[in-house]
Amino acid sequence: MPPDELKVRARRIAEELLTQGDLHVADQLFAPACHHHAPRPIASGAYGMKRWVAALRRAFPDLRAIVEDEVAEGNRAAQRLTLGGTHTAALEGVPPSGRRATWVLVEMLRVGPDGMFAEHWCIWDELSLLRQLGAAPTAAELP
């Protein structure tokens, strides 16, 4: 797959899946056996991605994802996203705060022979997010 086409496919995660909440896009992008590697467990394939995005969008119904950087080479792509939204429902045990938060998520993707993402690695700035939601002390509050 040419690098520009790979970037377009990866960008659909931010634009259509995360921002628009179109969960069916996951079926078009992620292979059924796609392995997700993340700080929190995500089930395999499109199913796992849809569950993770649904929970995130439930907590942040106005979620927006912006692609800040992207690179693609061979069968791999990487992108740095800025996510933001208003926290209106519980997320992983954190009660709704009503606060607006923005955080960074970095993901790497590997395309399989069928043109679908076969592996997905992601990490996000969880500490910054928790601080913004009032669920972790800020640097100024630490001893």
mmCIF file of the C-alpha atoms, coordinates in Angstrom:
data_MODEL
# 
_entry.id   MODEL 
# 
loop_
_atom_site.group_PDB 
_atom_site.id 
_atom_site.type_symbol 
_atom_site.label_atom_id 
_atom_site.label_alt_id 
_atom_site.label_comp_id 
_atom_site.label_asym_id 
_atom_site.label_entity_id 
_atom_site.label_seq_id 
_atom_site.pdbx_PDB_ins_code 
_atom_site.Cartn_x 
_atom_site.Cartn_y 
_atom_site.Cartn_z 
_atom_site.occupancy 
_atom_site.B_iso_or_equiv 
_atom_site.pdbx_formal_charge 
_atom_site.auth_seq_id 
_atom_site.auth_comp_id 
_atom_site.auth_asym_id 
_atom_site.auth_atom_id 
_atom_site.pdbx_PDB_model_num 
ATOM 1   C CA . MET A 1 1   ? 0.000   0.000   0.000  1.00 0.00 ? 1   MET A CA 1 
ATOM 2   C CA . PRO A 1 2   ? 1.483   3.403   -0.934 1.00 0.00 ? 2   PRO A CA 1 
ATOM 3   C CA . PRO A 1 3   ? 2.353   5.663   2.041  1.00 0.00 ? 3   PRO A CA 1 
ATOM 4   C CA . ASP A 1 4   ? -0.220  8.315   1.126  1.00 0.00 ? 4   ASP A CA 1 
ATOM 5   C CA . GLU A 1 5   ? -2.999  5.721   0.965  1.00 0.00 ? 5   GLU A CA 1 
ATOM 6   C CA . LEU A 1 6   ? -1.877  4.274   4.300  1.00 0.00 ? 6   LEU A CA 1 
ATOM 7   C CA . LYS A 1 7   ? -2.026  7.761   5.872  1.00 0.00 ? 7   LYS A CA 1 
ATOM 8   C CA . VAL A 1 8   ? -5.559  8.260   4.538  1.00 0.00 ? 8   VAL A CA 1 
ATOM 9   C CA . ARG A 1 9   ? -6.674  4.946   6.048  1.00 0.00 ? 9   ARG A CA 1 
ATOM 10  C CA . ALA A 1 10  ? -5.063  5.776   9.404  1.00 0.00 ? 10  ALA A CA 1 
ATOM 11  C CA . ARG A 1 11  ? -6.629  9.260   9.410  1.00 0.00 ? 11  ARG A CA 1 
ATOM 12  C CA . ARG A 1 12  ? -10.072 7.657   9.228  1.00 0.00 ? 12  ARG A CA 1 
ATOM 13  C CA . ILE A 1 13  ? -9.574  6.502   12.826 1.00 0.00 ? 13  ILE A CA 1 
ATOM 14  C CA . ALA A 1 14  ? -9.377  10.103  14.045 1.00 0.00 ? 14  ALA A CA 1 
ATOM 15  C CA . GLU A 1 15  ? -11.860 11.657  11.660 1.00 0.00 ? 15  GLU A CA 1 
ATOM 16  C CA . GLU A 1 16  ? -14.604 9.062   11.265 1.00 0.00 ? 16  GLU A CA 1 
ATOM 17  C CA . LEU A 1 17  ? -14.261 6.636   14.160 1.00 0.00 ? 17  LEU A CA 1 
ATOM 18  C CA . LEU A 1 18  ? -13.298 8.936   17.055 1.00 0.00 ? 18  LEU A CA 1 
ATOM 19  C CA . THR A 1 19  ? -14.706 12.324  16.007 1.00 0.00 ? 19  THR A CA 1 
ATOM 20  C CA . GLN A 1 20  ? -17.842 11.257  14.137 1.00 0.00 ? 20  GLN A CA 1 
ATOM 21  C CA . GLY A 1 21  ? -18.415 8.145   16.229 1.00 0.00 ? 21  GLY A CA 1 
ATOM 22  C CA . ASP A 1 22  ? -19.067 5.998   13.151 1.00 0.00 ? 22  ASP A CA 1 
ATOM 23  C CA . LEU A 1 23  ? -18.354 2.593   14.686 1.00 0.00 ? 23  LEU A CA 1 
ATOM 24  C CA . HIS A 1 24  ? -18.880 0.774   11.374 1.00 0.00 ? 24  HIS A CA 1 
ATOM 25  C CA . VAL A 1 25  ? -15.613 2.303   10.161 1.00 0.00 ? 25  VAL A CA 1 
ATOM 26  C CA . ALA A 1 26  ? -13.786 -0.085  12.511 1.00 0.00 ? 26  ALA A CA 1 
ATOM 27  C CA . ASP A 1 27  ? -15.124 -3.012  10.451 1.00 0.00 ? 27  ASP A CA 1 
ATOM 28  C CA . GLN A 1 28  ? -13.578 -1.458  7.336  1.00 0.00 ? 28  GLN A CA 1 
ATOM 29  C CA . LEU A 1 29  ? -10.194 -0.748  8.930  1.00 0.00 ? 29  LEU A CA 1 
ATOM 30  C CA . PHE A 1 30  ? -9.363  -3.457  11.471 1.00 0.00 ? 30  PHE A CA 1 
ATOM 31  C CA . ALA A 1 31  ? -8.879  -7.133  10.666 1.00 0.00 ? 31  ALA A CA 1 
ATOM 32  C CA . PRO A 1 32  ? -11.007 -9.496  12.801 1.00 0.00 ? 32  PRO A CA 1 
ATOM 33  C CA . ALA A 1 33  ? -7.877  -10.777 14.548 1.00 0.00 ? 33  ALA A CA 1 
ATOM 34  C CA . CYS A 1 34  ? -6.169  -7.381  14.888 1.00 0.00 ? 34  CYS A CA 1 
ATOM 35  C CA . HIS A 1 35  ? -4.122  -7.250  18.091 1.00 0.00 ? 35  HIS A CA 1 
ATOM 36  C CA . HIS A 1 36  ? -4.471  -4.023  20.083 1.00 0.00 ? 36  HIS A CA 1 
ATOM 37  C CA . HIS A 1 37  ? -1.605  -3.091  22.379 1.00 0.00 ? 37  HIS A CA 1 
ATOM 38  C CA . ALA A 1 38  ? -2.656  -0.364  24.816 1.00 0.00 ? 38  ALA A CA 1 
ATOM 39  C CA . PRO A 1 39  ? -2.263  0.679   28.474 1.00 0.00 ? 39  PRO A CA 1 
ATOM 40  C CA . ARG A 1 40  ? -5.780  -0.675  29.091 1.00 0.00 ? 40  ARG A CA 1 
ATOM 41  C CA . PRO A 1 41  ? -6.999  -3.965  27.591 1.00 0.00 ? 41  PRO A CA 1 
ATOM 42  C CA . ILE A 1 42  ? -8.801  -3.706  24.260 1.00 0.00 ? 42  ILE A CA 1 
ATOM 43  C CA . ALA A 1 43  ? -10.394 -6.854  22.804 1.00 0.00 ? 43  ALA A CA 1 
ATOM 44  C CA . SER A 1 44  ? -9.182  -8.064  19.397 1.00 0.00 ? 44  SER A CA 1 
ATOM 45  C CA . GLY A 1 45  ? -10.326 -6.814  16.029 1.00 0.00 ? 45  GLY A CA 1 
ATOM 46  C CA . ALA A 1 46  ? -12.950 -4.280  15.054 1.00 0.00 ? 46  ALA A CA 1 
ATOM 47  C CA . TYR A 1 47  ? -15.128 -5.461  17.939 1.00 0.00 ? 47  TYR A CA 1 
ATOM 48  C CA . GLY A 1 48  ? -12.545 -4.391  20.519 1.00 0.00 ? 48  GLY A CA 1 
ATOM 49  C CA . MET A 1 49  ? -11.976 -1.052  18.847 1.00 0.00 ? 49  MET A CA 1 
ATOM 50  C CA . LYS A 1 50  ? -15.722 -0.372  18.682 1.00 0.00 ? 50  LYS A CA 1 
ATOM 51  C CA . ARG A 1 51  ? -16.129 -1.143  22.403 1.00 0.00 ? 51  ARG A CA 1 
ATOM 52  C CA . TRP A 1 52  ? -13.210 1.131   23.319 1.00 0.00 ? 52  TRP A CA 1 
ATOM 53  C CA . VAL A 1 53  ? -14.426 4.014   21.132 1.00 0.00 ? 53  VAL A CA 1 
ATOM 54  C CA . ALA A 1 54  ? -18.023 3.632   22.370 1.00 0.00 ? 54  ALA A CA 1 
ATOM 55  C CA . ALA A 1 55  ? -16.859 3.885   26.001 1.00 0.00 ? 55  ALA A CA 1 
ATOM 56  C CA . LEU A 1 56  ? -14.697 6.896   25.203 1.00 0.00 ? 56  LEU A CA 1 
ATOM 57  C CA . ARG A 1 57  ? -17.506 8.650   23.316 1.00 0.00 ? 57  ARG A CA 1 
ATOM 58  C CA . ARG A 1 58  ? -19.971 7.833   26.096 1.00 0.00 ? 58  ARG A CA 1 
ATOM 59  C CA . ALA A 1 59  ? -17.679 9.652   28.547 1.00 0.00 ? 59  ALA A CA 1 
ATOM 60  C CA . PHE A 1 60  ? -16.873 12.447  26.067 1.00 0.00 ? 60  PHE A CA 1 
ATOM 61  C CA . PRO A 1 61  ? -19.904 12.778  23.742 1.00 0.00 ? 61  PRO A CA 1 
ATOM 62  C CA . ASP A 1 62  ? -18.405 15.824  22.019 1.00 0.00 ? 62  ASP A CA 1 
ATOM 63  C CA . LEU A 1 63  ? -15.072 14.050  21.445 1.00 0.00 ? 63  LEU A CA 1 
ATOM 64  C CA . ARG A 1 64  ? -12.852 15.501  18.725 1.00 0.00 ? 64  ARG A CA 1 
ATOM 65  C CA . ALA A 1 65  ? -9.613  13.976  17.435 1.00 0.00 ? 65  ALA A CA 1 
ATOM 66  C CA . ILE A 1 66  ? -7.126  15.987  15.399 1.00 0.00 ? 66  ILE A CA 1 
ATOM 67  C CA . VAL A 1 67  ? -4.189  14.426  13.564 1.00 0.00 ? 67  VAL A CA 1 
ATOM 68  C CA . GLU A 1 68  ? -1.169  16.532  14.526 1.00 0.00 ? 68  GLU A CA 1 
ATOM 69  C CA . ASP A 1 69  ? 1.593   14.394  12.962 1.00 0.00 ? 69  ASP A CA 1 
ATOM 70  C CA . GLU A 1 70  ? 1.653   11.335  10.741 1.00 0.00 ? 70  GLU A CA 1 
ATOM 71  C CA . VAL A 1 71  ? 4.199   9.183   8.987  1.00 0.00 ? 71  VAL A CA 1 
ATOM 72  C CA . ALA A 1 72  ? 3.900   6.047   6.874  1.00 0.00 ? 72  ALA A CA 1 
ATOM 73  C CA . GLU A 1 73  ? 6.460   3.700   5.400  1.00 0.00 ? 73  GLU A CA 1 
ATOM 74  C CA . GLY A 1 74  ? 6.183   0.157   4.138  1.00 0.00 ? 74  GLY A CA 1 
ATOM 75  C CA . ASN A 1 75  ? 3.243   -1.489  5.884  1.00 0.00 ? 75  ASN A CA 1 
ATOM 76  C CA . ARG A 1 76  ? 3.302   0.770   8.971  1.00 0.00 ? 76  ARG A CA 1 
ATOM 77  C CA . ALA A 1 77  ? 1.847   4.130   9.907  1.00 0.00 ? 77  ALA A CA 1 
ATOM 78  C CA . ALA A 1 78  ? 2.116   6.272   13.022 1.00 0.00 ? 78  ALA A CA 1 
ATOM 79  C CA . GLN A 1 79  ? 0.164   9.304   14.081 1.00 0.00 ? 79  GLN A CA 1 
ATOM 80  C CA . ARG A 1 80  ? -0.019  11.694  17.002 1.00 0.00 ? 80  ARG A CA 1 
ATOM 81  C CA . LEU A 1 81  ? -3.543  12.814  17.807 1.00 0.00 ? 81  LEU A CA 1 
ATOM 82  C CA . THR A 1 82  ? -4.876  15.517  20.085 1.00 0.00 ? 82  THR A CA 1 
ATOM 83  C CA . LEU A 1 83  ? -8.173  14.416  21.624 1.00 0.00 ? 83  LEU A CA 1 
ATOM 84  C CA . GLY A 1 84  ? -10.554 16.695  23.445 1.00 0.00 ? 84  GLY A CA 1 
ATOM 85  C CA . GLY A 1 85  ? -14.050 16.730  24.847 1.00 0.00 ? 85  GLY A CA 1 
ATOM 86  C CA . THR A 1 86  ? -16.287 17.389  27.820 1.00 0.00 ? 86  THR A CA 1 
ATOM 87  C CA . HIS A 1 87  ? -16.344 14.662  30.468 1.00 0.00 ? 87  HIS A CA 1 
ATOM 88  C CA . THR A 1 88  ? -20.065 14.004  31.065 1.00 0.00 ? 88  THR A CA 1 
ATOM 89  C CA . ALA A 1 89  ? -20.136 10.296  32.021 1.00 0.00 ? 89  ALA A CA 1 
ATOM 90  C CA . ALA A 1 90  ? -17.947 7.934   34.041 1.00 0.00 ? 90  ALA A CA 1 
ATOM 91  C CA . LEU A 1 91  ? -14.786 6.652   32.399 1.00 0.00 ? 91  LEU A CA 1 
ATOM 92  C CA . GLU A 1 92  ? -12.862 3.739   33.931 1.00 0.00 ? 92  GLU A CA 1 
ATOM 93  C CA . GLY A 1 93  ? -14.075 4.536   37.435 1.00 0.00 ? 93  GLY A CA 1 
ATOM 94  C CA . VAL A 1 94  ? -13.677 8.310   37.163 1.00 0.00 ? 94  VAL A CA 1 
ATOM 95  C CA . PRO A 1 95  ? -17.064 9.949   37.815 1.00 0.00 ? 95  PRO A CA 1 
ATOM 96  C CA . PRO A 1 96  ? -18.232 12.634  35.388 1.00 0.00 ? 96  PRO A CA 1 
ATOM 97  C CA . SER A 1 97  ? -16.570 15.958  36.116 1.00 0.00 ? 97  SER A CA 1 
ATOM 98  C CA . GLY A 1 98  ? -18.224 18.218  33.545 1.00 0.00 ? 98  GLY A CA 1 
ATOM 99  C CA . ARG A 1 99  ? -14.731 19.454  32.710 1.00 0.00 ? 99  ARG A CA 1 
ATOM 100 C CA . ARG A 1 100 ? -13.291 19.952  29.265 1.00 0.00 ? 100 ARG A CA 1 
ATOM 101 C CA . ALA A 1 101 ? -10.065 18.017  28.722 1.00 0.00 ? 101 ALA A CA 1 
ATOM 102 C CA . THR A 1 102 ? -7.502  17.640  25.953 1.00 0.00 ? 102 THR A CA 1 
ATOM 103 C CA . TRP A 1 103 ? -4.859  14.945  25.767 1.00 0.00 ? 103 TRP A CA 1 
ATOM 104 C CA . VAL A 1 104 ? -2.410  13.345  23.355 1.00 0.00 ? 104 VAL A CA 1 
ATOM 105 C CA . LEU A 1 105 ? -2.730  9.837   21.931 1.00 0.00 ? 105 LEU A CA 1 
ATOM 106 C CA . VAL A 1 106 ? 0.002   8.233   19.830 1.00 0.00 ? 106 VAL A CA 1 
ATOM 107 C CA . GLU A 1 107 ? -0.749  5.193   17.730 1.00 0.00 ? 107 GLU A CA 1 
ATOM 108 C CA . MET A 1 108 ? 1.149   2.913   15.405 1.00 0.00 ? 108 MET A CA 1 
ATOM 109 C CA . LEU A 1 109 ? -0.538  0.633   12.916 1.00 0.00 ? 109 LEU A CA 1 
ATOM 110 C CA . ARG A 1 110 ? 0.610   -2.324  10.831 1.00 0.00 ? 110 ARG A CA 1 
ATOM 111 C CA . VAL A 1 111 ? -1.314  -3.291  7.720  1.00 0.00 ? 111 VAL A CA 1 
ATOM 112 C CA . GLY A 1 112 ? -1.717  -6.979  6.939  1.00 0.00 ? 112 GLY A CA 1 
ATOM 113 C CA . PRO A 1 113 ? -1.745  -8.596  3.483  1.00 0.00 ? 113 PRO A CA 1 
ATOM 114 C CA . ASP A 1 114 ? -5.502  -7.957  3.175  1.00 0.00 ? 114 ASP A CA 1 
ATOM 115 C CA . GLY A 1 115 ? -5.005  -4.173  3.483  1.00 0.00 ? 115 GLY A CA 1 
ATOM 116 C CA . MET A 1 116 ? -6.594  -4.034  6.938  1.00 0.00 ? 116 MET A CA 1 
ATOM 117 C CA . PHE A 1 117 ? -4.846  -3.098  10.171 1.00 0.00 ? 117 PHE A CA 1 
ATOM 118 C CA . ALA A 1 118 ? -3.480  -6.292  11.697 1.00 0.00 ? 118 ALA A CA 1 
ATOM 119 C CA . GLU A 1 119 ? -1.745  -4.689  14.694 1.00 0.00 ? 119 GLU A CA 1 
ATOM 120 C CA . HIS A 1 120 ? -2.468  -1.481  16.578 1.00 0.00 ? 120 HIS A CA 1 
ATOM 121 C CA . TRP A 1 121 ? -0.352  0.043   19.331 1.00 0.00 ? 121 TRP A CA 1 
ATOM 122 C CA . CYS A 1 122 ? -1.511  3.121   21.203 1.00 0.00 ? 122 CYS A CA 1 
ATOM 123 C CA . ILE A 1 123 ? -0.662  5.086   24.298 1.00 0.00 ? 123 ILE A CA 1 
ATOM 124 C CA . TRP A 1 124 ? -2.221  8.229   25.688 1.00 0.00 ? 124 TRP A CA 1 
ATOM 125 C CA . ASP A 1 125 ? -1.246  10.807  28.288 1.00 0.00 ? 125 ASP A CA 1 
ATOM 126 C CA . GLU A 1 126 ? -3.449  9.313   30.989 1.00 0.00 ? 126 GLU A CA 1 
ATOM 127 C CA . LEU A 1 127 ? -1.936  11.280  33.872 1.00 0.00 ? 127 LEU A CA 1 
ATOM 128 C CA . SER A 1 128 ? -2.618  14.598  32.156 1.00 0.00 ? 128 SER A CA 1 
ATOM 129 C CA . LEU A 1 129 ? -6.177  13.506  31.399 1.00 0.00 ? 129 LEU A CA 1 
ATOM 130 C CA . LEU A 1 130 ? -6.808  12.408  34.995 1.00 0.00 ? 130 LEU A CA 1 
ATOM 131 C CA . ARG A 1 131 ? -5.402  15.689  36.312 1.00 0.00 ? 131 ARG A CA 1 
ATOM 132 C CA . GLN A 1 132 ? -7.701  17.679  34.044 1.00 0.00 ? 132 GLN A CA 1 
ATOM 133 C CA . LEU A 1 133 ? -10.673 15.668  35.274 1.00 0.00 ? 133 LEU A CA 1 
ATOM 134 C CA . GLY A 1 134 ? -9.695  16.286  38.897 1.00 0.00 ? 134 GLY A CA 1 
ATOM 135 C CA . ALA A 1 135 ? -8.923  12.608  39.505 1.00 0.00 ? 135 ALA A CA 1 
ATOM 136 C CA . ALA A 1 136 ? -5.162  13.025  40.089 1.00 0.00 ? 136 ALA A CA 1 
ATOM 137 C CA . PRO A 1 137 ? -3.132  15.761  41.765 1.00 0.00 ? 137 PRO A CA 1 
ATOM 138 C CA . THR A 1 138 ? -1.551  18.417  39.585 1.00 0.00 ? 138 THR A CA 1 
ATOM 139 C CA . ALA A 1 139 ? 2.210   18.977  39.704 1.00 0.00 ? 139 ALA A CA 1 
ATOM 140 C CA . ALA A 1 140 ? 1.627   22.048  41.888 1.00 0.00 ? 140 ALA A CA 1 
ATOM 141 C CA . GLU A 1 141 ? -0.303  19.928  44.409 1.00 0.00 ? 141 GLU A CA 1 
ATOM 142 C CA . LEU A 1 142 ? 2.463   17.333  44.803 1.00 0.00 ? 142 LEU A CA 1 
ATOM 143 C CA . PRO A 1 143 ? 4.802   17.625  47.818 1.00 0.00 ? 143 PRO A CA 1 
# 
